[in-house]
Short mmCIF file of C-alpha atoms in Angstrom, two decimals:
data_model
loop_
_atom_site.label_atom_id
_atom_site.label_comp_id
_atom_site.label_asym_id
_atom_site.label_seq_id
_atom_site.Cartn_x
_atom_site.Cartn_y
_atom_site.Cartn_z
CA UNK A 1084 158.38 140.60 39.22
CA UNK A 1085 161.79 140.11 40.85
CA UNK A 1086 163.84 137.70 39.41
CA UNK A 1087 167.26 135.77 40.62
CA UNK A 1088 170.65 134.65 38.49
CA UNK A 1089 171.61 130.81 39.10
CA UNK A 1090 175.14 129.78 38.30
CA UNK A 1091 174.83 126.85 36.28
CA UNK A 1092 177.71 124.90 35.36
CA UNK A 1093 177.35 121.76 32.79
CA UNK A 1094 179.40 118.93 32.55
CA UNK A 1095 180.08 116.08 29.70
CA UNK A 1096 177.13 115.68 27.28
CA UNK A 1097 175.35 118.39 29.03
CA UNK A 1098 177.80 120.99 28.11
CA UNK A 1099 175.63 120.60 24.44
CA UNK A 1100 172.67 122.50 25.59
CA UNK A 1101 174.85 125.57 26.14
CA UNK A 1102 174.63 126.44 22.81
CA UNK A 1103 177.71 128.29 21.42
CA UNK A 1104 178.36 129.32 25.45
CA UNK A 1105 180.10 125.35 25.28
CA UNK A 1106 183.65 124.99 26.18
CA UNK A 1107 185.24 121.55 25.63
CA UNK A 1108 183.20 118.98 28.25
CA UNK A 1109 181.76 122.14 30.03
CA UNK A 1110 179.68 124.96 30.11
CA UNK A 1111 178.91 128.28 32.30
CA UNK A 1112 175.74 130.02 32.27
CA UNK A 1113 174.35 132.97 34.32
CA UNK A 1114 170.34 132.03 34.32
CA UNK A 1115 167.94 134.80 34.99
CA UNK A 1116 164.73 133.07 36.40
CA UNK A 1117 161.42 134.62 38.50
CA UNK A 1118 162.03 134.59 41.75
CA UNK A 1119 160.78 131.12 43.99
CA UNK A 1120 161.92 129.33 40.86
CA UNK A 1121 162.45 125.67 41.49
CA UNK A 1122 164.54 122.65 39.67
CA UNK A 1123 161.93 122.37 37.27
CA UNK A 1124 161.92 125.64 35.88
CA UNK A 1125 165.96 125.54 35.43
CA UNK A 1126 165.25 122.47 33.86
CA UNK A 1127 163.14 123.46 31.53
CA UNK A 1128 164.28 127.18 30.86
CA UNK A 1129 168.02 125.24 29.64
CA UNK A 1130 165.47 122.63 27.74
CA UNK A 1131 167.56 119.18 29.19
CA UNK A 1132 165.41 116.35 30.06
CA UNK A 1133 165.60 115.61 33.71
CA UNK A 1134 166.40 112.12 32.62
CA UNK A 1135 169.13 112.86 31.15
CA UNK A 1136 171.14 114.31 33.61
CA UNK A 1137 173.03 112.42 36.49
CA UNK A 1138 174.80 114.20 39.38
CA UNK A 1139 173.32 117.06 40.49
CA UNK A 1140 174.45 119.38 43.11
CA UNK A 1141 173.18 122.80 44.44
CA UNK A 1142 175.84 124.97 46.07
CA UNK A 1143 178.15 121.54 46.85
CA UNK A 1144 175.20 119.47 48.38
CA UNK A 1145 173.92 116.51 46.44
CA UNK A 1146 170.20 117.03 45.37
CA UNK A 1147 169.85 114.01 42.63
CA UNK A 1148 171.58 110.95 40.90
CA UNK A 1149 170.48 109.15 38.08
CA UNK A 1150 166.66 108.00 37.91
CA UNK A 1151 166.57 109.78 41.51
CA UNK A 1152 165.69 113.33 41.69
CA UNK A 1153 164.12 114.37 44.58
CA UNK A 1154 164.97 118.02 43.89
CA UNK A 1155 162.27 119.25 41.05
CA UNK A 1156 160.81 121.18 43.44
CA UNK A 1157 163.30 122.36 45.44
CA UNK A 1158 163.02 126.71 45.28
CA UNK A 1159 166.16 128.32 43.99
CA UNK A 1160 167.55 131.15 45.80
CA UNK A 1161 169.64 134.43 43.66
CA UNK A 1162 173.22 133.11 43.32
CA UNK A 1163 172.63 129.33 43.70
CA UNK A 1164 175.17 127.74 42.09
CA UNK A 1165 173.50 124.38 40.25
CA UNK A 1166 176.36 122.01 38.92
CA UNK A 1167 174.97 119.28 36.16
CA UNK A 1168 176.76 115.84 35.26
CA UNK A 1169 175.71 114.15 32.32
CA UNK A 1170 175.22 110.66 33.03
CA UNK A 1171 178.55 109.28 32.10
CA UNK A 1172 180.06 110.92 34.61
CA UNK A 1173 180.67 108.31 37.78
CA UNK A 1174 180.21 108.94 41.21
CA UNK A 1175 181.39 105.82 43.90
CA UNK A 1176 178.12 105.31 45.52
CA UNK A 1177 179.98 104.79 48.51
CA UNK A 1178 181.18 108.36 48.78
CA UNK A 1179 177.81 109.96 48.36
CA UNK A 1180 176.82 108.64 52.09
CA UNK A 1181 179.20 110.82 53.35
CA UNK A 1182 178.28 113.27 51.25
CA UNK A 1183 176.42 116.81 51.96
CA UNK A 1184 172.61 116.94 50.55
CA UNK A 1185 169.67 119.25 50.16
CA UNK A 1186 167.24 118.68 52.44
CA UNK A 1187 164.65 116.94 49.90
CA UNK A 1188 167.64 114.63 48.99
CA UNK A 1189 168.26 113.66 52.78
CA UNK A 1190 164.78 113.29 52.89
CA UNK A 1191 164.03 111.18 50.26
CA UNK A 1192 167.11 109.11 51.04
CA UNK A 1193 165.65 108.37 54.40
CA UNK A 1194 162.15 107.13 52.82
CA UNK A 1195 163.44 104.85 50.57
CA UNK A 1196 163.15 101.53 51.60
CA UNK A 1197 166.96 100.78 50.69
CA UNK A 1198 167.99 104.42 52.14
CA UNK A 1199 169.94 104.78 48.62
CA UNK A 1200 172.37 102.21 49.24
CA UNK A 1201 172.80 100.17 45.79
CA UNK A 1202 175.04 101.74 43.06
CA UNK A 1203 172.30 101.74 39.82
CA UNK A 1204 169.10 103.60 39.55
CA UNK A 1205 166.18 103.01 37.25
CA UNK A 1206 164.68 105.60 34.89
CA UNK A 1207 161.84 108.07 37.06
CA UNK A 1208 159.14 107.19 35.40
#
């Protein structure tokens, strides 16, 4: 079976699940998954809780915020680079209107009754 490298990049807390890869704050990792691997499966193969991570992007475009992650299914392509933000790290809501997104995230965005715009998100549950 073919399989694809991710760039992963962990921030703040995150940085933990690294293991002895963990610089100060952040991390690097070159993840070999199958190939059509989606969010889930990175998720899982670097064992973090989906809940506990905050800003997400893939290859600079916004795919989840806290409690909002409409990108679990979203298929990972050889040489995505996947940044993760533990959930201290702050974001201006504002800014993330303007900002570049997957295409589940725009998506999602445009579904939800308040199209995203409030600054706090409860837990996915």
């Amino acid at each position: 079976m073919k399989s694809i490298t991710v760039d992963v990049y962990l921030y703040g807390e995150l940085a933990g699940y690294a293991g002895e890869t963990a610089g100060y704050g952040y991390a690097n990792q070159q993840v070999k998954l199958r190939e059509r691997s989606v969010m889930t499966d990175l998720l899982t193969f670097l064992k973090i809780p989906s809940s506990k991570r905050g800003i997400t992007f893939i290859n600079g475009k916004l795919s989840a915020m806290p409690g909002f992650q409409p990108d679990m299914d979203h298929v990972l392509k050889d040489n995505d680079r996947v940044a993760f933000f533990d959930l201290k790290s702050m974001w201006p809501f504002q800014y993330r209107h303007g900002a570049m997104m997957i295409e589940e995230m725009t998506e999602a965005l445009a579904s939800n009754q308040d199209k995203g715009l409030h600054h706090t998100y409860n837990e996915q549950t």
